[in-house]
mmCIF file of C-alpha atoms in Angstrom:
data_model
loop_
_atom_site.group_PDB
_atom_site.id
_atom_site.type_symbol
_atom_site.label_atom_id
_atom_site.label_comp_id
_atom_site.label_asym_id
_atom_site.label_seq_id
_atom_site.Cartn_x
_atom_site.Cartn_y
_atom_site.Cartn_z
ATOM 1 C CA MET A 664 103.022 3.014 5.789
ATOM 2 C CA GLN A 665 103.814 0.721 2.869
ATOM 3 C CA ILE A 666 104.380 1.415 -0.844
ATOM 4 C CA ALA A 667 100.719 1.158 -1.863
ATOM 5 C CA ALA A 668 99.774 3.876 0.603
ATOM 6 C CA CYS A 669 102.640 6.097 -0.592
ATOM 7 C CA ARG A 670 101.631 5.565 -4.216
ATOM 8 C CA LEU A 671 97.982 6.386 -3.504
ATOM 9 C CA GLN A 672 98.898 9.652 -1.816
ATOM 10 C CA LEU A 673 101.218 10.697 -4.623
ATOM 11 C CA ALA A 674 98.643 9.825 -7.268
ATOM 12 C CA GLU A 675 95.747 11.578 -5.576
ATOM 13 C CA CYS A 676 97.295 14.811 -4.425
ATOM 14 C CA GLY A 677 101.018 14.870 -5.058
ATOM 15 C CA VAL A 678 101.673 15.077 -1.330
ATOM 16 C CA PRO A 679 103.872 12.447 0.342
ATOM 17 C CA ALA A 680 103.102 11.366 3.905
ATOM 18 C CA GLU A 681 104.105 14.113 6.331
ATOM 19 C CA GLY A 682 105.299 16.098 3.354
ATOM 20 C CA ARG A 683 104.723 18.941 0.943
ATOM 21 C CA LYS A 684 103.868 18.841 -2.713
ATOM 22 C CA SER A 685 106.345 17.049 -4.934
ATOM 23 C CA ALA A 686 108.119 19.031 -7.647
ATOM 24 C CA VAL A 687 108.449 17.366 -11.032
ATOM 25 C CA CYS A 688 110.792 19.379 -13.202
ATOM 26 C CA LYS A 689 110.385 17.511 -16.472
ATOM 27 C CA PRO A 690 107.677 15.133 -17.649
ATOM 28 C CA GLN A 691 108.864 11.563 -17.872
ATOM 29 C CA SER A 692 107.694 11.336 -21.490
ATOM 30 C CA ALA A 693 110.476 13.794 -22.385
ATOM 31 C CA ILE A 694 112.953 10.895 -22.325
ATOM 32 C CA PRO A 695 113.212 9.139 -25.697
ATOM 33 C CA GLY A 696 112.181 5.534 -25.127
ATOM 34 C CA GLY A 697 110.877 6.344 -21.643
ATOM 35 C CA VAL A 698 112.360 5.929 -18.184
ATOM 36 C CA ARG A 699 114.447 2.761 -17.789
ATOM 37 C CA ALA A 700 115.937 3.389 -14.353
ATOM 38 C CA SER A 701 115.029 5.503 -11.336
ATOM 39 C CA ALA A 702 117.727 6.719 -8.949
ATOM 40 C CA VAL A 703 116.292 7.171 -5.442
ATOM 41 C CA VAL A 704 118.319 9.340 -3.043
ATOM 42 C CA LEU A 705 117.524 10.342 0.536
ATOM 43 C CA SER A 706 118.776 13.668 1.866
ATOM 44 C CA TYR A 707 118.733 15.181 5.339
ATOM 45 C CA ASN A 708 120.785 18.369 5.600
ATOM 46 C CA LYS A 709 124.467 17.829 4.625
ATOM 47 C CA ARG A 710 124.053 20.009 1.531
ATOM 48 C CA GLU A 711 127.593 19.626 0.184
ATOM 49 C CA TYR A 712 127.454 15.825 0.348
ATOM 50 C CA THR A 713 124.066 15.854 -1.358
ATOM 51 C CA ARG A 714 125.382 18.175 -4.073
ATOM 52 C CA ARG A 715 128.348 15.932 -4.853
ATOM 53 C CA CYS A 716 126.190 12.823 -4.855
ATOM 54 C CA LEU A 717 123.462 14.134 -7.136
ATOM 55 C CA GLN A 718 125.811 15.808 -9.579
ATOM 56 C CA SER A 719 127.685 12.524 -9.959
ATOM 57 C CA VAL A 720 124.418 10.634 -10.508
ATOM 58 C CA ALA A 721 123.240 13.180 -13.071
ATOM 59 C CA ALA A 722 126.514 12.821 -15.009
ATOM 60 C CA THR A 723 125.791 9.188 -15.918
ATOM 61 C CA ASP A 724 125.868 8.107 -19.547
ATOM 62 C CA PHE A 725 122.797 5.917 -18.941
ATOM 63 C CA GLY A 726 119.932 6.667 -21.313
ATOM 64 C CA GLY A 727 116.506 6.798 -19.691
ATOM 65 C CA LEU A 728 117.261 7.907 -16.120
ATOM 66 C CA GLU A 729 115.026 9.792 -13.721
ATOM 67 C CA ILE A 730 116.187 11.041 -10.312
ATOM 68 C CA ILE A 731 113.932 11.062 -7.270
ATOM 69 C CA VAL A 732 115.134 12.888 -4.156
ATOM 70 C CA ILE A 733 113.342 12.461 -0.849
ATOM 71 C CA ASP A 734 114.341 15.282 1.469
ATOM 72 C CA GLN A 735 113.674 14.524 5.121
ATOM 73 C CA GLY A 736 113.094 18.039 6.417
ATOM 74 C CA SER A 737 116.456 19.694 5.697
ATOM 75 C CA ALA A 738 116.932 23.181 7.131
ATOM 76 C CA ASP A 739 120.469 24.029 5.977
ATOM 77 C CA GLY A 740 119.815 25.292 2.446
ATOM 78 C CA THR A 741 119.669 21.804 0.937
ATOM 79 C CA ARG A 742 116.095 22.304 -0.281
ATOM 80 C CA GLU A 743 116.903 25.563 -2.009
ATOM 81 C CA TRP A 744 119.862 23.929 -3.742
ATOM 82 C CA LEU A 745 117.680 20.972 -4.769
ATOM 83 C CA GLN A 746 115.264 23.315 -6.538
ATOM 84 C CA VAL A 747 118.136 24.828 -8.517
ATOM 85 C CA PHE A 748 119.538 21.377 -9.325
ATOM 86 C CA ALA A 749 116.147 20.109 -10.508
ATOM 87 C CA ALA A 750 115.692 23.117 -12.784
ATOM 88 C CA GLU A 751 119.167 22.685 -14.281
ATOM 89 C CA CYS A 752 118.495 19.004 -14.959
ATOM 90 C CA ALA A 753 115.128 19.825 -16.525
ATOM 91 C CA GLY A 754 116.914 22.143 -18.922
ATOM 92 C CA ARG A 755 118.835 19.215 -20.350
ATOM 93 C CA GLY A 756 115.979 16.720 -20.358
ATOM 94 C CA LEU A 757 116.766 14.848 -17.147
ATOM 95 C CA PRO A 758 113.616 14.473 -15.013
ATOM 96 C CA VAL A 759 114.056 15.156 -11.309
ATOM 97 C CA ARG A 760 111.284 14.756 -8.758
ATOM 98 C CA LEU A 761 111.600 16.276 -5.302
ATOM 99 C CA ILE A 762 109.564 14.791 -2.466
ATOM 100 C CA LEU A 763 109.848 17.265 0.397
ATOM 101 C CA ASN A 764 108.903 15.801 3.760
ATOM 102 C CA GLU A 765 108.286 18.206 6.614
ATOM 103 C CA ARG A 766 110.218 15.936 8.971
ATOM 104 C CA ASN A 767 112.427 12.870 8.891
ATOM 105 C CA VAL A 768 109.978 10.011 8.297
ATOM 106 C CA GLY A 769 112.690 7.343 8.382
ATOM 107 C CA ALA A 770 114.802 5.686 5.722
ATOM 108 C CA CYS A 771 112.271 2.929 5.010
ATOM 109 C CA THR A 772 109.288 5.239 4.563
ATOM 110 C CA GLY A 773 111.382 7.709 2.578
ATOM 111 C CA ARG A 774 112.665 5.079 0.174
ATOM 112 C CA ASN A 775 109.174 3.633 -0.181
ATOM 113 C CA GLN A 776 107.954 7.097 -1.180
ATOM 114 C CA GLY A 777 110.649 7.061 -3.830
ATOM 115 C CA ILE A 778 109.612 3.600 -5.027
ATOM 116 C CA ALA A 779 105.978 4.710 -5.268
ATOM 117 C CA ALA A 780 106.996 7.689 -7.407
ATOM 118 C CA ALA A 781 109.438 5.755 -9.614
ATOM 119 C CA SER A 782 108.669 4.437 -13.080
ATOM 120 C CA GLY A 783 111.950 2.738 -14.020
ATOM 121 C CA ARG A 784 112.479 -0.965 -14.622
ATOM 122 C CA PHE A 785 115.516 -0.692 -12.386
ATOM 123 C CA LEU A 786 115.655 1.108 -9.040
ATOM 124 C CA ALA A 787 119.022 2.480 -7.952
ATOM 125 C CA PHE A 788 119.230 3.377 -4.268
ATOM 126 C CA LEU A 789 122.039 5.689 -3.175
ATOM 127 C CA ASP A 790 122.867 7.390 0.099
ATOM 128 C CA ASN A 791 123.636 11.084 -0.199
ATOM 129 C CA ASP A 792 127.221 10.513 0.989
ATOM 130 C CA VAL A 793 128.059 8.413 -2.083
ATOM 131 C CA VAL A 794 129.821 9.732 -5.190
ATOM 132 C CA VAL A 795 129.860 7.650 -8.371
ATOM 133 C CA ALA A 796 132.853 8.824 -10.378
ATOM 134 C CA ASP A 797 132.459 6.454 -13.338
ATOM 135 C CA ARG A 798 129.800 7.751 -15.754
ATOM 136 C CA SER A 799 129.052 4.183 -16.843
ATOM 137 C CA TRP A 800 128.215 2.941 -13.328
ATOM 138 C CA LEU A 801 124.484 2.536 -13.908
ATOM 139 C CA SER A 802 124.851 1.018 -17.363
ATOM 140 C CA ARG A 803 127.265 -1.558 -16.007
ATOM 141 C CA LEU A 804 125.217 -2.478 -12.945
ATOM 142 C CA THR A 805 121.960 -2.829 -14.889
ATOM 143 C CA THR A 806 123.779 -4.913 -17.499
ATOM 144 C CA ARG A 807 124.826 -7.326 -14.754
ATOM 145 C CA LEU A 808 121.202 -7.700 -13.687
ATOM 146 C CA GLU A 809 119.979 -8.152 -17.249
ATOM 147 C CA ALA A 810 122.594 -10.829 -17.922
ATOM 148 C CA GLN A 811 121.241 -13.134 -15.197
ATOM 149 C CA ALA A 812 117.523 -13.807 -14.950
ATOM 150 C CA ASP A 813 117.667 -14.742 -11.273
ATOM 151 C CA ALA A 814 119.888 -11.813 -10.233
ATOM 152 C CA GLY A 815 117.674 -9.376 -8.353
ATOM 153 C CA ILE A 816 120.046 -6.994 -6.567
ATOM 154 C CA VAL A 817 123.567 -5.868 -7.398
ATOM 155 C CA THR A 818 125.944 -3.738 -5.351
ATOM 156 C CA ALA A 819 129.060 -1.821 -6.299
ATOM 157 C CA LYS A 820 132.340 -1.878 -4.401
ATOM 158 C CA LEU A 821 132.442 1.017 -1.925
ATOM 159 C CA VAL A 822 135.759 2.705 -1.161
ATOM 160 C CA TYR A 823 136.730 5.581 1.107
ATOM 161 C CA PRO A 824 137.093 8.973 -0.626
ATOM 162 C CA ASP A 825 140.580 9.749 0.701
ATOM 163 C CA PRO A 826 143.755 8.142 -0.711
ATOM 164 C CA PRO A 827 144.662 5.318 -0.723
ATOM 165 C CA HIS A 828 140.919 4.661 -1.114
ATOM 166 C CA ARG A 829 140.751 1.584 1.058
ATOM 167 C CA ILE A 830 137.712 -0.638 0.787
ATOM 168 C CA GLN A 831 134.730 0.336 2.898
ATOM 169 C CA PHE A 832 132.409 -2.415 1.682
ATOM 170 C CA ALA A 833 132.699 -5.378 -0.674
ATOM 171 C CA GLY A 834 129.474 -7.087 0.294
ATOM 172 C CA CYS A 835 127.944 -8.363 3.532
ATOM 173 C CA ALA A 836 128.355 -11.749 5.150
ATOM 174 C CA VAL A 837 126.245 -13.086 8.007
ATOM 175 C CA SER A 838 127.640 -15.509 10.580
ATOM 176 C CA PRO A 839 125.632 -18.545 11.755
ATOM 177 C CA GLY A 840 124.818 -16.545 14.880
ATOM 178 C CA GLY A 841 123.553 -13.560 12.879
ATOM 179 C CA ARG A 842 126.546 -11.236 13.232
ATOM 180 C CA ILE A 843 127.216 -8.937 10.271
ATOM 181 C CA LEU A 844 130.604 -8.661 8.564
ATOM 182 C CA TYR A 845 131.482 -6.026 5.971
ATOM 183 C CA LEU A 846 133.706 -7.934 3.580
ATOM 184 C CA GLY A 847 136.985 -6.224 2.703
ATOM 185 C CA ARG A 848 136.529 -3.366 5.170
ATOM 186 C CA GLY A 849 139.836 -1.503 5.569
ATOM 187 C CA GLU A 850 141.663 -3.641 3.006
ATOM 188 C CA ALA A 851 143.597 -2.327 0.003
ATOM 189 C CA ARG A 852 141.473 -1.148 -2.889
ATOM 190 C CA ASP A 853 143.154 -3.545 -5.324
ATOM 191 C CA ASP A 854 143.165 -6.569 -3.006
ATOM 192 C CA PRO A 855 142.489 -9.462 -5.419
ATOM 193 C CA ARG A 856 140.211 -11.162 -2.885
ATOM 194 C CA PHE A 857 137.663 -8.403 -3.437
ATOM 195 C CA ASN A 858 138.077 -7.858 -7.169
ATOM 196 C CA GLU A 859 136.024 -10.866 -8.241
ATOM 197 C CA GLU A 860 132.316 -10.805 -8.942
ATOM 198 C CA ARG A 861 130.473 -13.025 -6.484
ATOM 199 C CA GLU A 862 127.168 -13.949 -4.929
ATOM 200 C CA LEU A 863 126.386 -12.421 -1.526
ATOM 201 C CA GLN A 864 124.215 -13.145 1.441
ATOM 202 C CA CYS A 865 123.177 -9.488 1.522
ATOM 203 C CA ALA A 866 124.251 -5.906 0.806
ATOM 204 C CA ILE A 867 123.752 -2.439 2.252
ATOM 205 C CA SER A 868 121.686 0.108 0.343
ATOM 206 C CA ALA A 869 124.359 2.807 -0.038
ATOM 207 C CA CYS A 870 124.731 1.997 -3.758
ATOM 208 C CA ILE A 871 122.582 -0.854 -5.045
ATOM 209 C CA VAL A 872 120.421 -1.478 -8.097
ATOM 210 C CA VAL A 873 117.280 -3.588 -7.733
ATOM 211 C CA LYS A 874 115.034 -5.003 -10.433
ATOM 212 C CA ARG A 875 111.535 -3.576 -10.123
ATOM 213 C CA GLU A 876 110.114 -7.090 -10.371
ATOM 214 C CA VAL A 877 111.830 -7.890 -7.061
ATOM 215 C CA ILE A 878 110.053 -5.017 -5.311
ATOM 216 C CA GLU A 879 106.752 -5.978 -6.922
ATOM 217 C CA ARG A 880 107.151 -9.520 -5.665
ATOM 218 C CA VAL A 881 108.539 -9.064 -2.133
ATOM 219 C CA GLY A 882 107.634 -5.450 -1.317
ATOM 220 C CA GLY A 883 109.827 -2.468 -0.553
ATOM 221 C CA PHE A 884 111.676 -1.594 2.642
ATOM 222 C CA ASP A 885 109.876 -2.977 5.693
ATOM 223 C CA GLU A 886 108.930 -0.031 7.882
ATOM 224 C CA ALA A 887 109.275 -2.186 10.975
ATOM 225 C CA PHE A 888 112.955 -1.218 10.591
ATOM 226 C CA ASN A 889 112.276 2.530 10.648
ATOM 227 C CA PRO A 890 114.006 4.853 11.034
ATOM 228 C CA VAL A 891 117.139 2.919 10.003
ATOM 229 C CA GLN A 892 119.333 -0.169 10.528
ATOM 230 C CA TYR A 893 118.944 -3.632 8.945
ATOM 231 C CA GLU A 894 116.210 -2.582 6.492
ATOM 232 C CA ASP A 895 118.479 -3.212 3.497
ATOM 233 C CA LEU A 896 119.728 -6.582 4.767
ATOM 234 C CA ASP A 897 116.124 -7.631 5.328
ATOM 235 C CA LEU A 898 115.217 -6.667 1.747
ATOM 236 C CA CYS A 899 118.078 -8.786 0.424
ATOM 237 C CA TYR A 900 116.957 -11.806 2.419
ATOM 238 C CA ARG A 901 113.364 -11.404 1.259
ATOM 239 C CA ALA A 902 114.608 -11.270 -2.324
ATOM 240 C CA ARG A 903 116.733 -14.368 -1.813
ATOM 241 C CA ALA A 904 113.867 -16.221 -0.137
ATOM 242 C CA ALA A 905 111.847 -15.513 -3.293
ATOM 243 C CA GLY A 906 114.543 -17.073 -5.484
ATOM 244 C CA TYR A 907 116.585 -14.023 -6.502
ATOM 245 C CA ARG A 908 120.322 -13.652 -6.048
ATOM 246 C CA VAL A 909 122.287 -10.745 -4.597
ATOM 247 C CA ARG A 910 125.469 -9.983 -6.528
ATOM 248 C CA TYR A 911 128.664 -8.024 -5.872
ATOM 249 C CA PHE A 912 130.202 -6.339 -8.915
ATOM 250 C CA PRO A 913 133.623 -4.757 -8.210
ATOM 251 C CA GLY A 914 133.829 -3.413 -11.758
ATOM 252 C CA VAL A 915 131.934 -0.397 -10.436
ATOM 253 C CA GLU A 916 133.383 1.583 -7.532
ATOM 254 C CA ALA A 917 131.690 4.335 -5.562
ATOM 255 C CA LEU A 918 133.204 6.687 -3.005
ATOM 256 C CA HIS A 919 131.396 6.445 0.335
ATOM 257 C CA TYR A 920 131.896 8.811 3.262
ATOM 258 C CA GLU A 921 129.792 6.435 5.409
ATOM 259 C CA ASN A 922 126.964 7.247 7.835
ATOM 260 C CA VAL A 923 126.692 10.885 6.768
ATOM 261 C CA THR A 924 122.995 10.580 5.884
ATOM 262 C CA THR A 925 122.086 9.909 9.519
ATOM 263 C CA ASP A 926 125.078 11.564 11.223
ATOM 264 C CA GLY A 927 124.097 14.275 13.662
ATOM 265 C CA SER A 928 120.476 13.174 14.023
ATOM 266 C CA PRO A 929 119.884 13.820 17.735
ATOM 267 C CA ASP A 930 116.712 11.714 17.823
ATOM 268 C CA LEU A 931 118.462 8.517 16.678
ATOM 269 C CA ASN A 932 119.884 6.107 19.244
ATOM 270 C CA PHE A 933 121.988 3.906 16.987
ATOM 271 C CA ARG A 934 123.033 1.457 19.678
ATOM 272 C CA TYR A 935 119.411 0.847 20.619
ATOM 273 C CA LEU A 936 118.285 0.577 16.978
ATOM 274 C CA THR A 937 121.128 -1.785 16.114
ATOM 275 C CA ILE A 938 120.186 -4.123 18.955
ATOM 276 C CA LYS A 939 116.431 -3.896 18.396
ATOM 277 C CA HIS A 940 116.488 -4.301 14.624
ATOM 278 C CA GLY A 941 119.287 -6.850 14.789
ATOM 279 C CA LEU A 942 117.074 -9.044 16.961
ATOM 280 C CA LEU A 943 114.197 -8.675 14.494
ATOM 281 C CA PHE A 944 116.479 -9.567 11.573
ATOM 282 C CA LYS A 945 117.796 -12.637 13.391
ATOM 283 C CA GLU A 946 114.321 -13.803 14.324
ATOM 284 C CA ARG A 947 113.168 -13.581 10.707
ATOM 285 C CA TRP A 948 116.139 -15.044 8.899
ATOM 286 C CA ARG A 949 117.905 -17.400 11.296
ATOM 287 C CA HIS A 950 116.467 -20.345 9.368
ATOM 288 C CA MET A 951 118.549 -19.175 6.391
ATOM 289 C CA PHE A 952 121.777 -17.642 7.690
ATOM 290 C CA ALA A 953 122.355 -20.327 10.331
ATOM 291 C CA HIS A 954 122.979 -22.833 7.528
ATOM 292 C CA GLU A 955 124.697 -20.712 4.855
ATOM 293 C CA GLY A 956 128.306 -21.247 5.835
ATOM 294 C CA GLY A 957 128.955 -17.599 6.664
ATOM 295 C CA PRO A 958 131.983 -16.377 8.616
ATOM 296 C CA ASP A 959 132.686 -17.595 12.122
ATOM 297 C CA ASP A 960 130.923 -15.544 14.793
ATOM 298 C CA ARG A 961 134.310 -14.462 16.174
ATOM 299 C CA GLU A 962 135.367 -13.186 12.749
ATOM 300 C CA ALA A 963 132.198 -11.175 12.176
ATOM 301 C CA HIS A 964 132.818 -7.973 14.087
ATOM 302 C CA TRP A 965 132.719 -4.260 13.308
ATOM 303 C CA LYS A 966 136.061 -2.844 12.244
ATOM 304 C CA THR A 967 136.371 0.793 13.316
ATOM 305 C CA ILE A 968 138.000 3.047 10.738
ATOM 306 C CA ASP A 969 138.521 6.812 10.799
ATOM 307 C CA ARG A 970 136.059 8.219 8.302
ATOM 308 C CA PRO A 971 136.833 11.255 6.137
ATOM 309 C CA ARG A 972 134.512 14.238 6.373
ATOM 310 C CA LEU A 973 133.997 17.333 4.258
ATOM 311 C CA PRO A 974 134.395 20.783 5.850
ATOM 312 C CA PRO A 975 131.131 22.228 7.222
ATOM 313 C CA ASP A 976 128.970 23.920 4.595
ATOM 314 C CA GLY A 977 129.717 27.571 4.346
#
C-alpha cells in the first residue's frame, strides 16, 4: 500500500489500513497560521519510551506543529495513555492525531499512513525511543532546510541516554561494496570530527526532518522494505537521485535508546530482513554508492555497543 491509498482511506472513512478510526483531538485550523510541521511517530508497546518521546516532542517551541502517532497494535496500556496525552495536548491547542492499527503493519506502511494524514510543510519522523531535550530542535532543523533550497532531508546527532552520552549516530556512510557505517558510533559526544555540519550519503529515520516537496516528488517509504530495515536509507537515495541533499546538523542532539521500537517483536527475523533488504538496496543504488568515495569495505562494519534500557513498565 502506498501513500495515495492511505490518504484515500483516511479521507473517505477515517480508518487506516488494518486499523480503527483515527482520533483527532484538535482541528488543525486551531493553530494560528496553520500547521507548518507534522511530527510522525510510530509506537508498538513500550509505553514508557513512547511517553518520554511524545512529551519531549510536545514541549517544542516550534509554532505550528501537529503530532501524528501511528500505534501498531499495542496491548500494554500504550493506547490508553495515548488517549490521555492527546486530550491534554488538545487542551493547550496542540493537535494530535492517533492512527490505531489493529496489528503491526510495518514501519513503511505505518509512516506512509502518517504522511497521508499530515498537513505540514515539513515532516519530522521520530522513533518512539528518541527523546529531544532541546525545545528548539524542530525550529533549528527546519531552519537548516529552509536555508538551502536543495537540502531535502536533515538529521540530528543521536547520542546514548546514559552518561557520558557517547555518539550513537552522526550520519550514515556507504562503502563501495554497499556496507553501511554509522559515523561516530561509540565516539565521545564532543569529538570535533562529528561536530561539523556536513553532507551525507544517507541517514536513518530515528530523528529526521524531510521537506514535503521531497515526498511529493519521490514518494514516501517504499513498502518493499516492510516491515523494517533499509527503508530510510532508500528514501535518502531516492531524494538524492532527484537532486536533493541529505544533511547532518550536530547543533541538535537527540537521546536514542536504539532499536526499542522493534525490540521484542517475535515475528521479526532481523538477520533475514537485513540480508534481504540489504540486497535490494544494493541492487537499486550500486550505480551511486559504488562511485561516491565512501569508507573502505573493511572499515564499514557494525560496532556493537551495550544499549541502555528503561525498567519494565509497571
